[in-house]
PDB file of C-alpha atoms in Angstrom:
ATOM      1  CA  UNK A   1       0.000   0.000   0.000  1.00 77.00           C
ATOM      2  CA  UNK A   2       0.792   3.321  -0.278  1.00 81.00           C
ATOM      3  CA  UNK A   3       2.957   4.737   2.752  1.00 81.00           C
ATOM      4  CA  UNK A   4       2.581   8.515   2.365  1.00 84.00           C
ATOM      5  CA  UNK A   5       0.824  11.677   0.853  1.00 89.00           C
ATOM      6  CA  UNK A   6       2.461  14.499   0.362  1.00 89.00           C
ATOM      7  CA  UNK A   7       0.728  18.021  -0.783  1.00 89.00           C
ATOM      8  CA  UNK A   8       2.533  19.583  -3.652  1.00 91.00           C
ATOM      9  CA  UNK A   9      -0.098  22.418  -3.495  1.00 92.00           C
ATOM     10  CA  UNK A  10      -3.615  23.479  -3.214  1.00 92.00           C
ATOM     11  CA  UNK A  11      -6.190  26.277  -4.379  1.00 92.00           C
ATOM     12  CA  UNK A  12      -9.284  26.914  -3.197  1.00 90.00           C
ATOM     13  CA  UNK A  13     -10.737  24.306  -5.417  1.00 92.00           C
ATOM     14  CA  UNK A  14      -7.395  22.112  -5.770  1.00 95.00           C
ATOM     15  CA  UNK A  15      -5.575  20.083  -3.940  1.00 95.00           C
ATOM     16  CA  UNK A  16      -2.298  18.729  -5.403  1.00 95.00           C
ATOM     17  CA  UNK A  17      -0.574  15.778  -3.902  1.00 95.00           C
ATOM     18  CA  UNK A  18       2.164  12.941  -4.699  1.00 95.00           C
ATOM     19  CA  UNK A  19       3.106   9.716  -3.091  1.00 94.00           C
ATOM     20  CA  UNK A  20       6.265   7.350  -3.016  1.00 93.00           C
ATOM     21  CA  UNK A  21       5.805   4.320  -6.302  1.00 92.00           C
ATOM     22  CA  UNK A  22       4.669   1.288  -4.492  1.00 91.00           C
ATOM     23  CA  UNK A  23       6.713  -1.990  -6.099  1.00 90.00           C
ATOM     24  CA  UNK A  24       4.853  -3.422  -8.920  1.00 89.00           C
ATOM     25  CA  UNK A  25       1.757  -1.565  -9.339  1.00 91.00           C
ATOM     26  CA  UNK A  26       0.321  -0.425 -12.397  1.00 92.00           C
ATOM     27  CA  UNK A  27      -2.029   1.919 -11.024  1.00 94.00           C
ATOM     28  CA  UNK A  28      -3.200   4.057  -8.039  1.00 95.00           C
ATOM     29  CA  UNK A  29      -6.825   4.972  -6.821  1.00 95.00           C
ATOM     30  CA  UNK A  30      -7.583   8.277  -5.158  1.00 96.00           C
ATOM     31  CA  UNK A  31     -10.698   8.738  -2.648  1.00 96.00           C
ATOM     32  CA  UNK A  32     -11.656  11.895  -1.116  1.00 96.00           C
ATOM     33  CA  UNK A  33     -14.246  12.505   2.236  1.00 96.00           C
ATOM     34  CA  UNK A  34     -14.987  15.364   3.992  1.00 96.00           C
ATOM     35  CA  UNK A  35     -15.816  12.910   6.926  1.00 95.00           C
ATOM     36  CA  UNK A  36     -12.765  11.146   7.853  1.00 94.00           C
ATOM     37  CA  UNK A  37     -14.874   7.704   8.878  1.00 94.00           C
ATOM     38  CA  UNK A  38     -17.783   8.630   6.293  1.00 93.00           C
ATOM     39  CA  UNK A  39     -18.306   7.644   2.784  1.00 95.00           C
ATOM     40  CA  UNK A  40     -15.191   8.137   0.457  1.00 96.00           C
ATOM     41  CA  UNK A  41     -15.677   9.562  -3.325  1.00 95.00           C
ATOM     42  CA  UNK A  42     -13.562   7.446  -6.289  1.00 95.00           C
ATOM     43  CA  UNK A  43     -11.870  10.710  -7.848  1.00 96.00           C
ATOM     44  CA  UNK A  44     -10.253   8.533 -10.119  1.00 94.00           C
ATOM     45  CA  UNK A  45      -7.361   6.064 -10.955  1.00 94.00           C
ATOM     46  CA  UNK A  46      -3.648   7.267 -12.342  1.00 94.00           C
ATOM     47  CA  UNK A  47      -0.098   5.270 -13.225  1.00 94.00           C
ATOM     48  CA  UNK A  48       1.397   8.629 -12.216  1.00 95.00           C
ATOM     49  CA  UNK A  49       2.537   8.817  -8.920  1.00 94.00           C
ATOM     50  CA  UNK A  50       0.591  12.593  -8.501  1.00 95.00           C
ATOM     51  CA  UNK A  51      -2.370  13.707  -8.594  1.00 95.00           C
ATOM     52  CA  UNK A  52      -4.829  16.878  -8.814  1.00 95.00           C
ATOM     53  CA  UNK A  53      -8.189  16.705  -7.435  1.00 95.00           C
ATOM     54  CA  UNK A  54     -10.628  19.344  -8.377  1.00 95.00           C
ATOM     55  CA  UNK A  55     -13.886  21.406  -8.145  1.00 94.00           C
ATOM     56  CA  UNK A  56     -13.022  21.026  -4.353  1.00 93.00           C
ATOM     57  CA  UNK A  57     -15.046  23.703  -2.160  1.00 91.00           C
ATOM     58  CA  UNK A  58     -13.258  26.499  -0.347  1.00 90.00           C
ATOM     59  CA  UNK A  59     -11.765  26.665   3.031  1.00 90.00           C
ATOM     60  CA  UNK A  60     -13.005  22.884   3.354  1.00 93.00           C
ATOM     61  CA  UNK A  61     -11.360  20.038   5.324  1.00 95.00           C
ATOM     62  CA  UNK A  62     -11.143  16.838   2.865  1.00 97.00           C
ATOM     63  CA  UNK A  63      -9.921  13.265   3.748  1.00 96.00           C
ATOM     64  CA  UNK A  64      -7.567  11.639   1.062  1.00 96.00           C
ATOM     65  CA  UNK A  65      -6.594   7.912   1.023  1.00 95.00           C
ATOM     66  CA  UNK A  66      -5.024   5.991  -1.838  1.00 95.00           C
ATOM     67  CA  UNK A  67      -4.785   2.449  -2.738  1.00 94.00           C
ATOM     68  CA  UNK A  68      -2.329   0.294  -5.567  1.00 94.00           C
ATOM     69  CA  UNK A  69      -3.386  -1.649  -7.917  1.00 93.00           C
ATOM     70  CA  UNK A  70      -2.011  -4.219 -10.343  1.00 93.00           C
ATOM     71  CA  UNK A  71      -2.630  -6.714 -12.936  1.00 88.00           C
ATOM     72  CA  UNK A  72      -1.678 -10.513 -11.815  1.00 87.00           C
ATOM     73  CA  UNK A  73      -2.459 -13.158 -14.186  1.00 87.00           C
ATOM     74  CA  UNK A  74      -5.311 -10.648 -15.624  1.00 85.00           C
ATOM     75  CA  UNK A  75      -6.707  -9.675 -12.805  1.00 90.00           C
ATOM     76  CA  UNK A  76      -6.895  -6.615 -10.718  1.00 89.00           C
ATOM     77  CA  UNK A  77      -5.293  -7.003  -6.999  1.00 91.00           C
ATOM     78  CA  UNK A  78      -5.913  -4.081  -4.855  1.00 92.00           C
ATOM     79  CA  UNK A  79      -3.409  -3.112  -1.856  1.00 91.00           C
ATOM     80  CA  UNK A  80      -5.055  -1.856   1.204  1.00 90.00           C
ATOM     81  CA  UNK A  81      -5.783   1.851   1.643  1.00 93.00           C
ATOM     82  CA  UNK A  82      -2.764   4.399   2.509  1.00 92.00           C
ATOM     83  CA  UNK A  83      -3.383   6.321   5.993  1.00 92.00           C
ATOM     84  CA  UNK A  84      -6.168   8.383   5.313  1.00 93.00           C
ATOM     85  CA  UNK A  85      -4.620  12.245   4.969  1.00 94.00           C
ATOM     86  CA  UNK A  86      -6.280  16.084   6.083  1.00 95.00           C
ATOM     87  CA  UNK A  87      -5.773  18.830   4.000  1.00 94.00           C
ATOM     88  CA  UNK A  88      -7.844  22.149   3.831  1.00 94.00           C
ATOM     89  CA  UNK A  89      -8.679  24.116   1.024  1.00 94.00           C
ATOM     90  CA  UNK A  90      -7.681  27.675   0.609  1.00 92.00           C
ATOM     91  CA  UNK A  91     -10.524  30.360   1.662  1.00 88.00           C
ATOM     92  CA  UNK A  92     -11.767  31.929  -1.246  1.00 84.00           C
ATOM     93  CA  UNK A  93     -10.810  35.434  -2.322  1.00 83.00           C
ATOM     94  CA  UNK A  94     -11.838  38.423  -4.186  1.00 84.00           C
ATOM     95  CA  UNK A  95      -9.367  41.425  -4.280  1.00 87.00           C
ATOM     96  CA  UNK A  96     -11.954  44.448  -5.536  1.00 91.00           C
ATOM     97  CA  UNK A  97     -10.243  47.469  -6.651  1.00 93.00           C
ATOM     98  CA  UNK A  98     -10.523  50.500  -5.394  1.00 94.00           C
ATOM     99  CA  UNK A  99     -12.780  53.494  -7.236  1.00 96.00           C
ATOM    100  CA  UNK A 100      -9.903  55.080  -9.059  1.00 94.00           C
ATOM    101  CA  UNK A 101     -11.780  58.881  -9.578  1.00 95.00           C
ATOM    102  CA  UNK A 102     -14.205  60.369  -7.383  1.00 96.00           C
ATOM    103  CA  UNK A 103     -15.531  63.835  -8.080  1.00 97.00           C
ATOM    104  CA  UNK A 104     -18.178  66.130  -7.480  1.00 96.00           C
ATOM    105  CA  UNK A 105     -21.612  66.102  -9.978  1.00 97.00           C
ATOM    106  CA  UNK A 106     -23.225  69.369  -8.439  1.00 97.00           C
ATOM    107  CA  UNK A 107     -23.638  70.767  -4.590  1.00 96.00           C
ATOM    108  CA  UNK A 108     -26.879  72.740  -3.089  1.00 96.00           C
ATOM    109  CA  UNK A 109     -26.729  73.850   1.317  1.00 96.00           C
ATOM    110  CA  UNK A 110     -28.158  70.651   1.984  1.00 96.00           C
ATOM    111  CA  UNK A 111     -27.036  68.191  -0.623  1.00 97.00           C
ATOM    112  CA  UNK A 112     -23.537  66.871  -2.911  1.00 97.00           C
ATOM    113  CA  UNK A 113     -23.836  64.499  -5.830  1.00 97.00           C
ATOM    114  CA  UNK A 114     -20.757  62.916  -6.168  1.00 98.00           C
ATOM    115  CA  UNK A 115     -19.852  60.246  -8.562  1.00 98.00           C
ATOM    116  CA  UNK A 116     -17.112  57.916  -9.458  1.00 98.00           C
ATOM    117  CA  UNK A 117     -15.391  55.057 -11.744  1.00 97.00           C
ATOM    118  CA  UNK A 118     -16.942  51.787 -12.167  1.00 96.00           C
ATOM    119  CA  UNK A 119     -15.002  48.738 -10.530  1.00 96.00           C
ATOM    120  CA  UNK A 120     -14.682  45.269 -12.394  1.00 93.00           C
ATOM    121  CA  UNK A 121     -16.573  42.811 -10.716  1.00 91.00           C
ATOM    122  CA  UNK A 122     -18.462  45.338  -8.429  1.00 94.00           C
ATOM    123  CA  UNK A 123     -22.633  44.437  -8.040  1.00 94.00           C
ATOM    124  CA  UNK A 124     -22.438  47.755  -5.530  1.00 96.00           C
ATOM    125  CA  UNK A 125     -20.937  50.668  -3.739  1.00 97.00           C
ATOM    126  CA  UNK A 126     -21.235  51.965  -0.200  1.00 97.00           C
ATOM    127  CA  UNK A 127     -21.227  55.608   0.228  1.00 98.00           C
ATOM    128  CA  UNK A 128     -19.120  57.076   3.313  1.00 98.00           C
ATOM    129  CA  UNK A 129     -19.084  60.622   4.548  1.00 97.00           C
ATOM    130  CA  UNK A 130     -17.284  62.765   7.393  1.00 97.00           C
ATOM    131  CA  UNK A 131     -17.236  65.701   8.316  1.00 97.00           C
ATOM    132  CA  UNK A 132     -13.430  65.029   9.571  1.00 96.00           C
ATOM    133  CA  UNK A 133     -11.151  64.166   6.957  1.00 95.00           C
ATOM    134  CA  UNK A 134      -9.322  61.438   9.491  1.00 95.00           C
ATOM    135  CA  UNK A 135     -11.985  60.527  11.659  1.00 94.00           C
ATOM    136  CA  UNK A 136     -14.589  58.384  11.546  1.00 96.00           C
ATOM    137  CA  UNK A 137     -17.004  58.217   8.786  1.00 97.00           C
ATOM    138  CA  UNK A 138     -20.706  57.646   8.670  1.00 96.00           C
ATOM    139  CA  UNK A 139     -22.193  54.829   6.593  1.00 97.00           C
ATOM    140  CA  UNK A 140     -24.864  56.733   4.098  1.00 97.00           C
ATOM    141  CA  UNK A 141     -25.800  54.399   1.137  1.00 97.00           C
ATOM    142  CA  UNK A 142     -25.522  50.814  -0.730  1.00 96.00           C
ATOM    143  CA  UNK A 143     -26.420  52.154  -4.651  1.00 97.00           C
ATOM    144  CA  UNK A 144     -25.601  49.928  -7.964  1.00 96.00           C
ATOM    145  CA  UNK A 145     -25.217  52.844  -9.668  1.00 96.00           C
ATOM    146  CA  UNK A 146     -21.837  54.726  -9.700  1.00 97.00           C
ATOM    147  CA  UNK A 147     -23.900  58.358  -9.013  1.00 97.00           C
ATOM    148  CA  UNK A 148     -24.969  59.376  -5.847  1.00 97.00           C
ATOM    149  CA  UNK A 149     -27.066  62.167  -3.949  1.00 97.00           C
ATOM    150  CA  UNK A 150     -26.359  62.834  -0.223  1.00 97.00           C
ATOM    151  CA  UNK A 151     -28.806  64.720   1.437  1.00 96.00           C
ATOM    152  CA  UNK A 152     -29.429  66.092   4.917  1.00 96.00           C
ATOM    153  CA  UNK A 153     -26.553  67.942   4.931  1.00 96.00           C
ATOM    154  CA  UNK A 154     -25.509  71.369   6.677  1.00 96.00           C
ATOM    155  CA  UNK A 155     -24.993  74.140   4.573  1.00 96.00           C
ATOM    156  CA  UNK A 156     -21.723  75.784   4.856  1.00 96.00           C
ATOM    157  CA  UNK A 157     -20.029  72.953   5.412  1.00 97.00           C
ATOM    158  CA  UNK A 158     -16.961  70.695   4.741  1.00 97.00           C
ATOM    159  CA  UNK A 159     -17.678  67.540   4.042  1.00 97.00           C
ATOM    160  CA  UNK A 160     -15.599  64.262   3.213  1.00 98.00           C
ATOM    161  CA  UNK A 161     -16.113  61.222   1.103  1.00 98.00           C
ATOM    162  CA  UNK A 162     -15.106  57.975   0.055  1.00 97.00           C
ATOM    163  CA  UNK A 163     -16.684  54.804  -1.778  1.00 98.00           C
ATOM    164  CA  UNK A 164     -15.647  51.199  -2.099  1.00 97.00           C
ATOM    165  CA  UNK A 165     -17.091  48.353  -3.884  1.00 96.00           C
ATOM    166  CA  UNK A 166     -18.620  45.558  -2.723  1.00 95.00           C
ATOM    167  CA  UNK A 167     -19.309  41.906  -4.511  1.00 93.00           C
ATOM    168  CA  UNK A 168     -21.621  39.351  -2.737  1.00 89.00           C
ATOM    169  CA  UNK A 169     -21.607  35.828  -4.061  1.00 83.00           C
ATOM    170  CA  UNK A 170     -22.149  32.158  -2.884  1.00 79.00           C
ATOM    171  CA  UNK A 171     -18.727  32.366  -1.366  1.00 78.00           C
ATOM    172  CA  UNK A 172     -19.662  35.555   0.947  1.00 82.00           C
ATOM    173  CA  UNK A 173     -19.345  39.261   1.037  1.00 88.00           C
ATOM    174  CA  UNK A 174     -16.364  40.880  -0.458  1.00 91.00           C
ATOM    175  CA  UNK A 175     -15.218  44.690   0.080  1.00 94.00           C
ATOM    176  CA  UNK A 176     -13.025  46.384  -1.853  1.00 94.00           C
ATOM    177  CA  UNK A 177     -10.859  49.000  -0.656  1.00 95.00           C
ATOM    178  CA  UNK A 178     -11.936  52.794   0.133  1.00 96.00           C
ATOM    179  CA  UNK A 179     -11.574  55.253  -2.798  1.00 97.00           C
ATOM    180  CA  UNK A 180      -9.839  58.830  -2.386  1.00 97.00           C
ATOM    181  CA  UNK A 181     -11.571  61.165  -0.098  1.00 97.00           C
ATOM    182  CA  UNK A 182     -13.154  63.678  -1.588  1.00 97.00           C
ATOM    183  CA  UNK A 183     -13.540  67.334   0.211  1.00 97.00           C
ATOM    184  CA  UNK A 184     -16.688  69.206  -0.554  1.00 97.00           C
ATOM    185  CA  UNK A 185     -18.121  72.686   1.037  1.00 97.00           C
ATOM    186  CA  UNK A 186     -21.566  72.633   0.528  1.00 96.00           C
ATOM    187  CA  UNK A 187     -23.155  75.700  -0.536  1.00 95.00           C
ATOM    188  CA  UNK A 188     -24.091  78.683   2.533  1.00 92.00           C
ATOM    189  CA  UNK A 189     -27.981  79.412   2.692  1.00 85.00           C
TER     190      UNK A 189
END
């Protein structure tokens, strides 16, 4: 039987591994679990001694054991399993960009229209303001669009703000990072 696994590498779909030749066999089965004393899935046979298994989830635990096989007198003798191995999956990622303009559409005493560039990949935005160019900044707005109206403002005053883009998908939410502040005075009554 096989003795070892080794992982060359993994993905968050892949896992790569490799395994000392056992002595005479032609051929090596893989099996993958994600319960280690559960039912184990055939991912298929090889004469290689490496294999990669995919459409794995992400950021999952999965079980791998491995058996030989060869051809004596024309039939198939199977070794027992290897030690049944843990590896995890990578988390899945999304790295948004960042907005790369923001500017200012039009300003009244109580309200700023800002807008700014589209971001690959983006289904939204989140619209941030301050009235402090390093503090803390107020949630205002989720809009798909990449034009928005903040209103309720005081006039006469400066006003800060910043957008990021944010992707939801079966993996989970995904926030890219904050665009350029943008300083706007809005107009005295």
């Amino acid at each position: 039987k096989p003795e070892s696994i080794s992982l060359v590498q993994k993905t968050n779909s892949t896992i790569k591994i490799e395994w000392p030749a056992v002595k005479n066999a032609d051929k090596y089965q893989i099996y993958y679990s994600i319960d280690k004393n559960g039912t184990y899935t055939k991912y298929g046979s090889t004469s290689k001694t490496y294999c990669t298994i995919k459409n794995l989830n992400p950021n999952t635990k999965y079980y791998i054991k491995l058996r030989a096989t060869a051809s004596v007198n024309g039939k198939t003798v199977k070794s027992s399993y290897s030690k049944k191995y843990a590896i995890t999956t990578k988390a899945y990622t999304l790295n948004l960009a960042k907005p790369k303009t923001i500017s200012l559409v039009s300003k009244t005493s109580d309200s700023v229209t800002i807008k700014w560039s589209k971001v690959s990949k983006a289904d939204s935005y989140e619209v941030y303001y301050s009235t402090s160019q390093n503090g803390t900044y107020n949630y205002y707005t989720t809009t798909w669009d990449t034009e928005c109206k903040i209103n309720w403002l005081i006039s006469g005053t400066k006003y800060y703000f910043k957008v990021r883009a944010v992707t939801n998908n079966e993996h989970g939410t995904f926030n890219g990072k904050y665009s350029s502040k943008l300083a706007v005075t809005t107009k005295k009554e």
